[in-house]
XYZ file of C-alpha atoms in Angstrom:
704
model
C 6.752 16.753 -24.846
C 7.545 14.218 -21.191
C 10.916 13.002 -20.770
C 10.732 9.839 -22.157
C 13.114 6.938 -19.999
C 12.161 2.998 -20.199
C 11.793 1.277 -16.977
C 15.323 -0.756 -18.660
C 17.141 2.244 -18.222
C 16.392 2.897 -14.941
C 18.608 5.292 -12.685
C 21.390 5.692 -15.340
C 19.053 7.440 -17.315
C 16.961 8.707 -14.711
C 20.312 10.540 -13.228
C 21.865 11.737 -16.812
C 17.983 13.508 -16.796
C 18.513 14.918 -13.219
C 21.711 16.470 -14.242
C 20.919 17.975 -16.825
C 17.867 19.864 -15.300
C 20.047 20.749 -12.090
C 22.287 21.967 -14.999
C 19.635 25.001 -15.347
C 18.062 25.426 -12.005
C 15.954 28.948 -13.130
C 13.855 26.337 -15.488
C 12.704 24.651 -12.336
C 12.046 27.705 -10.487
C 7.886 26.323 -10.318
C 5.483 29.220 -10.387
C 3.388 29.398 -6.733
C -0.158 27.509 -7.175
C -2.853 29.474 -8.385
C -5.359 31.274 -5.489
C -8.107 28.534 -4.996
C -10.496 31.310 -3.501
C -11.164 33.433 -6.678
C -11.164 32.804 -10.075
C -7.612 33.959 -11.382
C -7.512 36.170 -14.635
C -5.076 34.219 -16.888
C -6.489 30.504 -17.868
C -3.488 27.728 -18.118
C -1.915 27.026 -21.331
C -3.305 23.500 -21.000
C -5.287 21.461 -18.501
C -1.741 19.626 -17.894
C -0.107 23.026 -16.861
C 2.744 22.499 -14.493
C 1.617 25.012 -12.329
C -1.537 23.343 -11.636
C 0.352 20.421 -10.107
C 4.468 21.122 -10.504
C 4.964 19.015 -7.074
C 2.372 15.753 -6.157
C -0.195 17.185 -4.775
C -1.860 16.508 -1.135
C -4.937 16.779 0.505
C -8.134 14.102 1.118
C -10.736 12.255 -0.453
C -14.118 10.522 1.125
C -14.353 7.604 -0.107
C -12.412 4.992 1.753
C -13.175 7.034 4.876
C -16.884 8.027 4.837
C -18.092 6.236 2.221
C -20.882 7.369 -0.100
C -23.297 8.770 2.368
C -21.145 11.939 3.288
C -22.707 15.180 4.631
C -21.209 19.002 4.142
C -20.579 18.914 7.892
C -18.571 15.844 8.052
C -16.709 17.585 4.840
C -15.970 20.805 6.793
C -15.229 18.782 9.810
C -12.770 17.303 8.309
C -11.179 20.761 6.579
C -10.740 22.127 9.881
C -9.208 18.615 11.424
C -6.655 19.233 8.189
C -6.344 22.777 9.521
C -5.345 22.449 13.370
C -3.826 19.340 13.011
C -0.925 20.594 10.959
C -1.983 18.504 7.186
C -2.819 20.838 5.346
C 0.259 23.031 7.140
C 2.202 20.037 5.652
C 0.672 20.311 2.395
C -2.506 18.414 2.541
C -4.650 20.617 1.093
C -7.558 19.389 -1.396
C -10.484 18.734 0.354
C -12.085 15.822 -2.138
C -15.737 14.551 -2.256
C -15.909 11.260 -4.240
C -18.922 10.087 -5.492
C -22.368 9.951 -3.247
C -22.206 13.854 -3.261
C -24.916 13.851 -6.302
C -28.880 13.670 -5.784
C -30.398 10.610 -6.042
C -31.722 12.110 -9.405
C -28.560 13.590 -9.907
C -29.249 16.398 -12.740
C -32.595 18.672 -12.940
C -34.245 19.267 -15.570
C -32.162 22.247 -16.547
C -29.285 19.780 -17.740
C -27.192 21.356 -14.611
C -25.491 18.762 -11.933
C -26.582 18.790 -8.479
C -25.903 17.525 -4.990
C -28.055 15.818 -2.495
C -30.615 18.655 -0.896
C -31.096 17.017 2.765
C -27.325 16.787 2.866
C -25.705 19.690 1.476
C -28.834 21.982 1.576
C -26.623 24.700 1.283
C -25.556 23.684 -2.352
C -22.122 21.837 -3.778
C -20.668 25.779 -4.271
C -21.541 26.832 -0.702
C -19.474 23.491 0.256
C -16.202 24.775 -2.171
C -16.573 27.928 -0.638
C -16.766 27.332 3.255
C -13.512 25.553 2.035
C -11.460 27.705 0.062
C -12.678 30.030 3.632
C -10.333 27.457 5.917
C -7.530 28.235 3.264
C -7.712 25.097 1.620
C -8.825 23.543 -1.938
C -11.743 21.562 -3.047
C -12.238 18.900 -5.096
C -14.600 16.681 -6.620
C -15.810 13.944 -8.527
C -18.317 12.309 -11.384
C -17.727 9.432 -14.234
C -17.342 9.970 -17.581
C -19.904 7.545 -19.030
C -23.222 8.305 -19.096
C -25.693 8.026 -16.345
C -26.473 4.149 -15.689
C -28.210 3.964 -12.723
C -26.589 0.990 -10.775
C -23.428 1.275 -12.287
C -22.156 4.534 -11.133
C -23.734 7.650 -9.004
C -23.399 10.007 -12.099
C -22.245 10.430 -15.031
C -21.297 12.901 -17.229
C -20.745 11.812 -20.905
C -23.003 14.229 -22.755
C -22.216 17.278 -20.940
C -18.623 17.127 -20.498
C -18.765 21.612 -20.997
C -22.300 21.977 -18.763
C -20.260 20.220 -16.127
C -16.736 22.027 -16.713
C -18.910 25.158 -16.778
C -20.395 23.986 -13.421
C -17.345 22.605 -11.492
C -16.093 26.027 -12.312
C -18.787 28.494 -11.209
C -19.069 26.668 -8.391
C -15.128 27.078 -7.702
C -13.770 23.621 -7.816
C -10.393 23.213 -7.963
C -10.282 19.821 -9.091
C -11.844 16.835 -10.816
C -11.914 13.394 -10.516
C -12.594 11.896 -13.975
C -14.331 7.634 -12.900
C -14.951 5.399 -15.690
C -17.929 2.690 -13.997
C -20.196 3.873 -16.759
C -17.786 4.419 -19.196
C -16.633 0.663 -18.994
C -20.401 -0.401 -18.583
C -21.274 1.805 -22.081
C -18.396 1.157 -24.098
C -16.611 3.999 -24.473
C -13.215 4.319 -25.242
C -11.403 6.129 -22.595
C -8.671 7.763 -24.102
C -11.452 9.297 -26.377
C -13.344 10.904 -23.395
C -10.711 11.599 -20.967
C -9.746 13.682 -23.731
C -12.719 15.436 -24.596
C -13.405 16.092 -20.644
C -9.493 17.929 -20.339
C -10.797 19.554 -23.675
C -14.138 20.656 -21.484
C -12.210 21.413 -18.535
C -9.158 23.845 -19.865
C -12.194 25.257 -21.413
C -14.356 25.804 -18.475
C -16.638 29.444 -19.000
C -14.728 31.186 -15.742
C -11.529 30.227 -16.873
C -10.708 28.299 -13.706
C -7.190 26.635 -13.396
C -8.854 22.952 -12.520
C -6.627 19.593 -11.334
C -7.298 16.960 -13.067
C -7.933 13.212 -12.368
C -8.189 10.805 -14.198
C -9.555 7.892 -12.742
C -9.653 4.638 -14.816
C -9.763 1.705 -12.240
C -10.573 -0.924 -14.842
C -7.776 -3.416 -14.477
C -7.491 -7.000 -15.978
C -7.649 -9.053 -13.986
C -9.354 -7.918 -11.232
C -12.168 -7.002 -13.556
C -12.205 -9.585 -15.712
C -10.874 -9.990 -19.460
C -10.741 -6.327 -20.936
C -8.592 -5.033 -24.214
C -5.669 -4.002 -22.949
C -7.053 -0.639 -24.415
C -9.785 -0.120 -22.492
C -7.491 -0.486 -19.176
C -5.898 1.812 -16.092
C -2.216 0.026 -17.547
C -2.777 1.679 -20.854
C -3.733 5.821 -19.324
C 0.058 6.412 -18.808
C -0.036 6.598 -23.014
C -1.983 9.467 -23.470
C -2.907 11.122 -19.992
C 0.278 12.317 -19.201
C -0.822 15.953 -22.245
C -4.289 15.515 -20.882
C -4.137 15.716 -16.871
C -2.455 16.473 -13.549
C -2.345 12.332 -12.045
C -3.709 9.007 -13.733
C -4.672 6.236 -12.284
C -2.296 2.840 -13.164
C -4.456 0.449 -11.522
C -7.360 -0.605 -9.806
C -8.624 0.165 -6.447
C -5.766 -0.323 -3.504
C -8.947 -1.426 -1.161
C -12.615 -1.491 -0.617
C -14.152 1.238 2.239
C -12.788 0.748 5.811
C -10.453 -1.614 4.097
C -7.114 -1.264 2.337
C -4.694 -4.272 2.796
C -0.780 -3.855 2.290
C -0.960 -6.660 -0.233
C -2.959 -4.466 -2.690
C -0.869 -1.709 -1.572
C 2.467 -3.483 -2.932
C 0.128 -4.421 -5.844
C -1.094 -1.162 -7.025
C 3.281 0.158 -6.357
C 4.378 -2.332 -8.581
C 1.619 -1.938 -11.407
C 2.334 2.362 -10.837
C 6.317 1.557 -11.154
C 6.231 0.316 -14.638
C 6.372 3.678 -16.427
C 8.278 6.474 -14.583
C 9.000 7.454 -17.608
C 5.689 9.222 -17.927
C 5.089 11.246 -14.625
C 7.112 14.922 -13.576
C 6.501 18.091 -12.832
C 2.355 18.856 -13.563
C 1.777 15.172 -14.141
C 2.046 11.978 -11.745
C 0.972 8.135 -11.800
C -1.513 7.917 -9.255
C -1.234 4.592 -7.583
C -4.375 5.640 -5.103
C -4.565 7.040 -1.848
C -2.841 6.033 1.418
C -4.548 3.916 3.692
C -3.443 4.376 7.715
C -5.571 2.336 9.516
C -7.920 0.157 7.124
C -6.353 -2.424 7.509
C -2.597 -2.100 7.479
C -0.328 -2.219 10.388
C 1.956 0.819 11.498
C 5.064 -0.599 10.038
C 2.879 -1.069 6.596
C 1.912 1.896 6.749
C 4.951 3.928 7.192
C 5.918 2.000 3.947
C 3.634 2.902 1.889
C 4.245 5.905 2.490
C 7.749 5.675 2.062
C 6.539 4.007 -1.722
C 4.584 6.277 -2.368
C 7.255 9.020 -1.875
C 9.947 7.563 -3.819
C 7.538 7.149 -6.655
C 6.702 11.039 -6.755
C 3.075 10.073 -6.493
C 0.084 12.524 -5.024
C -0.390 12.115 -1.262
C -4.005 11.964 -1.294
C -5.236 10.823 2.660
C -8.039 7.876 3.118
C -9.011 7.399 6.336
C -10.718 9.755 8.501
C -7.753 11.668 9.695
C -9.870 13.065 13.051
C -9.941 9.341 13.842
C -5.991 8.543 13.115
C -3.654 7.080 16.310
C -0.806 9.683 16.913
C 1.432 7.652 14.686
C -0.359 7.729 12.064
C 0.174 11.253 11.971
C 3.718 10.968 12.558
C 3.711 9.247 9.440
C 1.805 11.328 7.320
C 3.608 14.539 8.604
C 7.200 13.320 8.773
C 8.717 16.581 6.496
C 11.605 14.682 5.426
C 9.543 12.145 3.889
C 6.864 14.637 2.843
C 10.554 16.429 1.162
C 11.661 13.609 -0.753
C 7.777 13.065 -2.472
C 7.867 16.862 -2.577
C 11.677 17.458 -4.530
C 11.215 20.270 -7.423
C 13.067 17.395 -10.006
C 9.838 16.092 -10.116
C 11.473 12.332 -10.694
C 9.444 8.870 -10.407
C 12.037 6.387 -8.828
C 13.382 3.060 -9.455
C 14.119 0.026 -8.322
C 17.963 -0.759 -8.183
C 18.813 -4.246 -9.435
C 16.823 -7.090 -9.358
C 13.076 -8.037 -8.098
C 12.737 -9.707 -5.183
C 11.769 -10.269 -1.734
C 13.894 -7.073 -0.745
C 14.466 -4.907 -3.015
C 16.122 -0.973 -3.617
C 14.189 1.647 -4.859
C 16.026 4.858 -5.788
C 14.926 8.293 -7.083
C 17.483 11.205 -7.716
C 16.952 14.808 -5.818
C 17.245 18.391 -6.689
C 20.101 18.673 -4.542
C 22.231 15.982 -5.685
C 20.820 13.455 -3.705
C 19.758 10.129 -3.897
C 16.368 8.996 -1.939
C 16.620 4.694 -1.526
C 13.612 2.965 -0.318
C 15.060 -0.469 1.150
C 11.935 -2.610 0.846
C 11.274 -5.497 2.463
C 8.201 -7.625 1.051
C 8.311 -10.589 3.377
C 6.560 -11.838 6.355
C 10.186 -11.523 8.208
C 13.081 -9.396 9.006
C 15.334 -9.145 6.211
C 18.938 -7.149 5.583
C 18.122 -5.161 2.457
C 20.892 -3.581 0.465
C 22.206 -1.419 -2.230
C 25.745 0.643 -3.057
C 26.593 4.116 -2.991
C 27.821 2.859 -7.006
C 24.577 1.443 -8.274
C 22.920 4.533 -7.250
C 25.018 6.360 -9.268
C 27.516 8.044 -6.826
C 30.807 9.039 -6.912
C 33.357 9.057 -4.023
C 35.292 7.201 -1.075
C 32.518 8.425 1.585
C 28.605 8.595 2.027
C 26.521 10.350 4.395
C 23.118 8.208 5.117
C 20.305 10.145 6.490
C 16.896 8.136 7.898
C 14.638 9.482 7.004
C 11.871 8.326 9.701
C 14.600 8.306 12.744
C 16.636 11.538 11.257
C 19.784 10.190 12.099
C 22.666 10.161 9.603
C 25.680 8.235 9.800
C 28.303 7.424 7.096
C 29.702 4.176 5.200
C 31.838 3.638 2.431
C 29.793 2.558 0.040
C 27.655 0.166 1.258
C 23.500 1.122 2.230
C 22.015 -1.331 4.099
C 19.791 -1.939 6.920
C 17.941 -4.779 8.569
C 14.345 -3.848 7.492
C 11.266 -5.178 10.122
C 8.625 -7.669 8.213
C 6.788 -5.669 5.563
C 8.878 -2.247 6.580
C 11.070 -0.276 4.224
C 13.607 2.094 5.328
C 13.692 4.973 3.653
C 17.247 7.030 2.815
C 18.859 10.078 1.473
C 22.340 9.583 0.352
C 25.277 11.160 -0.888
C 28.894 12.124 -1.082
C 30.136 12.893 2.546
C 31.803 16.289 3.419
C 34.164 17.867 6.231
C 33.955 16.114 9.839
C 33.151 12.247 9.311
C 30.230 11.201 11.119
C 29.638 7.593 12.777
C 29.793 4.646 11.344
C 26.557 3.555 9.863
C 26.020 0.369 12.082
C 23.578 -2.338 11.466
C 21.883 -4.813 14.109
C 20.552 -7.694 12.565
C 16.971 -8.093 14.091
C 17.356 -11.957 16.229
C 17.304 -14.883 14.493
C 15.910 -17.888 15.660
C 18.768 -21.067 15.572
C 17.417 -23.228 17.801
C 14.318 -24.500 19.607
C 14.326 -26.700 23.045
C 18.011 -27.643 22.064
C 16.695 -28.566 18.030
C 18.358 -26.450 15.938
C 16.648 -25.363 13.300
C 17.430 -23.510 10.084
C 17.218 -19.561 10.983
C 14.372 -17.289 11.119
C 13.329 -13.892 12.008
C 9.857 -15.599 12.595
C 8.743 -18.272 14.662
C 6.200 -20.326 16.052
C 6.516 -21.951 19.413
C 5.085 -22.722 22.846
C 4.496 -21.258 25.863
C 7.592 -22.321 28.400
C 9.721 -22.667 25.070
C 13.958 -21.757 25.095
C 15.239 -20.308 22.327
C 18.689 -19.782 20.898
C 18.716 -16.603 19.163
C 21.636 -14.835 17.538
C 22.003 -11.202 16.646
C 24.850 -9.593 13.661
C 26.295 -6.111 13.560
C 28.031 -4.661 10.763
C 29.762 -1.765 10.483
C 29.607 -0.870 6.830
C 31.404 3.222 8.137
C 34.706 4.025 7.968
C 35.741 3.277 11.983
C 36.247 0.988 13.998
C 33.078 -0.055 16.531
C 33.892 -0.307 19.583
C 33.439 -2.122 23.114
C 29.604 -2.853 21.279
C 27.591 -3.814 24.234
C 24.365 -6.408 22.986
C 20.711 -5.977 24.836
C 17.803 -8.281 24.266
C 14.286 -6.857 24.976
C 11.594 -9.121 25.424
C 8.161 -9.439 26.961
C 7.192 -9.299 30.341
C 7.771 -12.608 32.071
C 10.225 -13.870 29.498
C 13.827 -14.106 30.380
C 17.318 -14.007 28.287
C 20.615 -14.976 29.127
C 24.242 -14.248 27.294
C 25.646 -16.627 25.121
C 28.744 -16.928 25.108
C 31.584 -13.408 25.193
C 30.649 -11.005 22.201
C 33.500 -8.876 20.271
C 35.664 -5.800 21.953
C 35.448 -4.363 18.840
C 34.431 -4.874 15.171
C 36.245 -2.955 12.439
C 34.903 -1.436 9.140
C 33.512 -4.121 6.853
C 33.479 -6.699 8.823
C 30.533 -8.134 11.057
C 30.244 -10.187 14.493
C 27.750 -12.738 16.105
C 26.077 -12.550 19.516
C 24.008 -14.979 21.044
C 21.975 -15.306 23.470
C 18.732 -17.614 25.591
C 15.049 -16.402 25.385
C 13.250 -18.179 27.489
C 9.063 -18.101 27.069
C 6.774 -17.285 29.800
C 4.857 -20.296 30.604
C 1.564 -18.052 30.939
C 2.702 -16.489 27.623
C -0.439 -15.550 25.332
C -0.786 -17.306 21.717
C -0.243 -14.209 19.441
C 3.016 -12.576 17.881
C 5.415 -10.968 20.741
C 8.455 -8.857 19.591
C 11.667 -9.323 20.619
C 14.551 -7.199 19.713
C 18.471 -5.702 19.914
C 19.789 -2.887 21.084
C 23.396 -2.417 20.659
C 25.935 0.279 22.339
C 28.846 1.407 21.085
C 31.836 3.617 20.861
C 32.793 5.244 18.145
C 35.027 8.076 16.493
C 31.631 10.287 17.513
C 31.312 9.123 20.653
C 28.973 6.553 22.075
C 25.860 5.553 19.576
C 22.569 3.221 19.845
C 21.199 1.489 17.364
C 17.917 -1.316 17.417
C 17.353 -3.671 15.547
C 13.658 -4.481 13.205
C 11.683 -7.178 15.536
C 11.439 -10.437 15.685
C 8.360 -12.050 16.029
C 7.950 -15.397 18.177
C 4.412 -16.167 18.074
C 2.868 -18.981 20.807
C 0.963 -21.477 19.079
C -2.501 -22.223 20.882
C -3.597 -25.214 22.334
C -2.910 -27.472 19.079
C -7.195 -28.973 18.284
C -8.436 -32.366 20.723
C -11.137 -34.685 19.883
C -12.662 -36.608 16.807
C -14.415 -34.831 14.399
C -13.498 -31.552 15.570
C -14.546 -28.578 13.152
C -11.627 -27.044 12.038
C -13.061 -23.746 11.283
C -14.183 -23.129 14.595
C -10.881 -23.696 16.181
C -8.688 -21.070 16.724
C -5.985 -20.112 13.621
C -2.632 -18.707 13.710
C -2.592 -16.958 11.140
C -5.201 -16.105 7.846
C -5.256 -14.412 4.408
C -7.384 -13.944 1.604
C -6.905 -11.797 -1.612
C -9.976 -9.801 -1.423
C -11.695 -8.432 2.098
C -10.808 -10.843 5.124
C -11.842 -14.747 5.721
C -15.103 -15.683 7.275
C -15.783 -18.660 9.614
C -18.933 -20.812 8.231
C -19.768 -18.207 5.587
C -18.527 -17.300 1.951
C -15.967 -14.063 1.728
C -17.768 -10.694 2.351
C -20.229 -12.053 4.341
C -23.964 -13.029 4.455
C -24.426 -15.573 2.752
C -24.091 -19.534 3.904
C -21.539 -21.309 2.151
C -22.739 -23.286 -0.658
C -20.919 -25.280 -3.065
C -23.391 -27.099 -5.964
C -26.462 -26.520 -4.472
C -25.384 -27.783 -0.914
C -24.883 -25.831 2.033
C -22.606 -26.643 4.813
C -23.043 -25.079 7.893
C -19.385 -24.970 8.922
C -16.718 -23.556 6.679
C -13.868 -20.875 6.031
C -14.722 -18.616 3.348
C -11.863 -16.778 1.197
C -10.564 -15.394 -2.169
C -7.884 -16.256 -3.831
C -4.899 -16.296 -3.530
C -5.033 -17.186 0.644
C -3.014 -19.359 3.442
C -5.005 -20.286 6.594
C -2.266 -21.612 9.196
C -2.959 -24.023 11.594
C -0.873 -25.465 14.906
C -1.495 -29.168 15.380
C 0.952 -29.532 17.163
C 1.332 -33.712 16.656
C -2.012 -34.088 18.004
C -3.554 -34.943 14.799
C -4.582 -37.670 12.265
C -6.704 -37.334 9.882
C -8.454 -33.962 7.665
C -11.480 -34.380 5.311
C -13.885 -32.425 4.088
C -14.901 -30.460 0.907
C -13.365 -27.479 -1.140
C -15.389 -25.585 -4.318
C -16.033 -22.518 -5.422
C -18.840 -20.234 -3.504
C -21.853 -20.673 -5.887
C -22.353 -16.481 -4.937
C -20.435 -16.365 -7.725
C -22.623 -16.373 -10.097
C -24.553 -13.800 -9.003
C -21.734 -11.879 -9.575
C -21.239 -12.820 -13.282
C -19.775 -15.857 -15.609
C -16.825 -14.376 -15.923
C -13.714 -15.792 -13.234
C -14.098 -17.891 -11.018
C -11.331 -20.958 -10.616
C -8.951 -21.960 -7.957
C -6.316 -24.531 -7.100
C -6.787 -25.858 -3.261
C -3.863 -27.732 -1.591
C -3.044 -28.949 2.222
C 0.397 -28.807 2.970
C 1.786 -30.103 6.289
C 5.216 -28.640 7.778
C 6.030 -27.334 4.498
C 4.791 -30.586 2.444
C 2.016 -30.412 0.539
C 0.237 -33.501 1.416
C -2.774 -32.865 -1.328
C -4.025 -30.990 -4.103
C -6.799 -30.256 -5.805
C -6.422 -29.530 -9.077
C -7.780 -26.586 -11.177
C -11.595 -26.044 -9.635
C -14.180 -24.598 -11.894
C -18.067 -23.390 -10.287
C -20.557 -26.029 -9.597
C -18.209 -28.309 -8.143
C -17.560 -29.698 -4.820
C -14.208 -31.479 -4.627
C -13.894 -34.324 -1.304
C -10.291 -34.201 0.096
C -9.160 -36.486 3.238
C -5.695 -35.959 4.513
C -3.307 -37.774 6.529
C -1.943 -35.788 8.617
C -0.648 -37.851 11.597
C 2.917 -35.907 13.403
C 2.361 -32.333 11.815
C 3.299 -29.865 13.613
C 1.577 -26.471 11.234
C -1.266 -27.051 8.872
C -1.937 -24.541 6.321
C -4.755 -24.593 3.523
C -3.926 -22.506 1.308
C -6.256 -21.662 -2.401
C -4.517 -20.060 -5.099
C -6.113 -18.647 -8.311
C -5.075 -21.249 -11.116
C -3.347 -19.230 -13.286
C -6.012 -16.865 -14.145
C -6.157 -13.767 -11.882
C -8.309 -14.192 -8.801
C -11.277 -12.125 -10.414
C -14.659 -13.993 -8.875
C -12.285 -16.585 -6.868
C -14.980 -16.637 -3.790
C -13.175 -19.860 -2.780
C -14.714 -22.652 0.261
C -13.455 -25.123 2.432
C -16.608 -26.485 3.476
C -17.428 -29.108 6.902
C -13.228 -29.206 7.296
C -12.905 -31.719 9.911
C -10.298 -32.994 11.868
C -9.543 -36.202 14.164
C -7.114 -34.836 17.072
């Protein structure tokens, strides 16, 4: 039986469970992982025997980075890179072939699955052997449904024992079992996945095989399905039969993984932490460095996956990754949190919101804490040692990313970048005091060209403008901060001047604000520019320096000019789409013209809900008009979904709303935007999810 722990019980119950496990360390000793290059002589008692994955398994999968047309030579080249780069030594040791390895006719006349003979000329067993020869493990893919061309690449239904025996005889150590044809055939996932698990457990070679149960079917993303057929139901049965199970639909598409969808999958994965533990893990999908996230966003994914005790499987082609991405994947302190032998999945501490704290008790009695900022501007995120279940009067805080250790009286706080996460390890402090924990906030813009604004950690301005900024220094330690000096780093060509004198001392538990004026270069490019603060101070631990998260100053493009300007041809400030990326003069996804109710429009913007397209008008425009609707291409997808709402927002005020728009309509709009500085074109999902919501702003025209 697995320990049951409700989400509402949260961290307190997790700490109770942790205390019980820590009282008997011998019970936590994990068996050594099985040899991968030969068949063990002892069959595990269960397919979910903890010895197969005592901590979350790690590896690389072909799907997102290589698509479905990969070759044996590509796979083995990546395997070589895992070894040479140090990824394998850090635990990423499963080379996992996803869908696409199979022949065009995937099953021979003898009933045995077969690989593509051109791309895998020596056979699938030879691939596994070559992977093993590099000291790695091999994974492979199938579907729990019957093979239905057009719905899946191959299927094992009706052949479970044969396929389990085949994978074992080929030497594979892990199998991912999808449900694309399973849902098409109307099968019950619990029934068929249990049957597949039995086949793997009883494979004729007696080979231990990790079972990744991958039911991605999720409403409303896939349409309307009964609860028991969805990924969000797998937790009710999967822990007894599988080493891991997907908890939501895919976090992206081939070559694309977006921050928004990573957070969505993390939240779904967090619903049932009680299901996870040594040997069986909730699986929120793969790690996606450089598939659509910036470095900060990928560090957030790595932090959250580590707090969640999730399997760490690289989705990208690791051979192409930057030094920053590799450093994120290889960070030993972060990996130690993910691989902690206690095996508890972290839970949220406090309320849900734009900023959140997530905590995971660890085997040594410390608590790992992820301070998450979901927002588009930097923010302070905080919890307390008391809320983490820790007792005492002083606490050490070790930053997993920077390796810096500081000391706090109880506040566990950080200034966190937009879309960022600070990952720390908190424990009662002992011995000589460490440096006090000092936080330098991201600079906030308080005025533009002498006009006060609501303080903001991100701002849209123009080249040549004057910005007044404020930086807050907080001392959460137990000793004073002496002679703090704040310096501001700006792009080349920008200038900085202090405004007033800074503080001479910041006492424990106190804060002080320092002000500067920043002049934006007259020739600054119309992009986002980073402004950061650095505070140097004296403390009981000597001279210390702390840096802030960045303030992002976006220099606006030149506003539109002229009568009847095609807005889709004007440069936007930012643009989002719920699915894929916004497209100009095509429906979202590309390749199809914008078409509403049978009429093709030569200009426009294609998006999927939810979406925001942001423009800078600079007060120079008067009237915006055009049409909105659901693109006719949705009829090629299916009858479900395809509803959205449209609204035009000028300087934060909604000036036009469409109401719910369904397919087969082109809704005209004409809006007065006189004097507006910023314009946002917003698309919502009409309250029924974003499935098939391919929405168009058709022929948007503006007079300026």
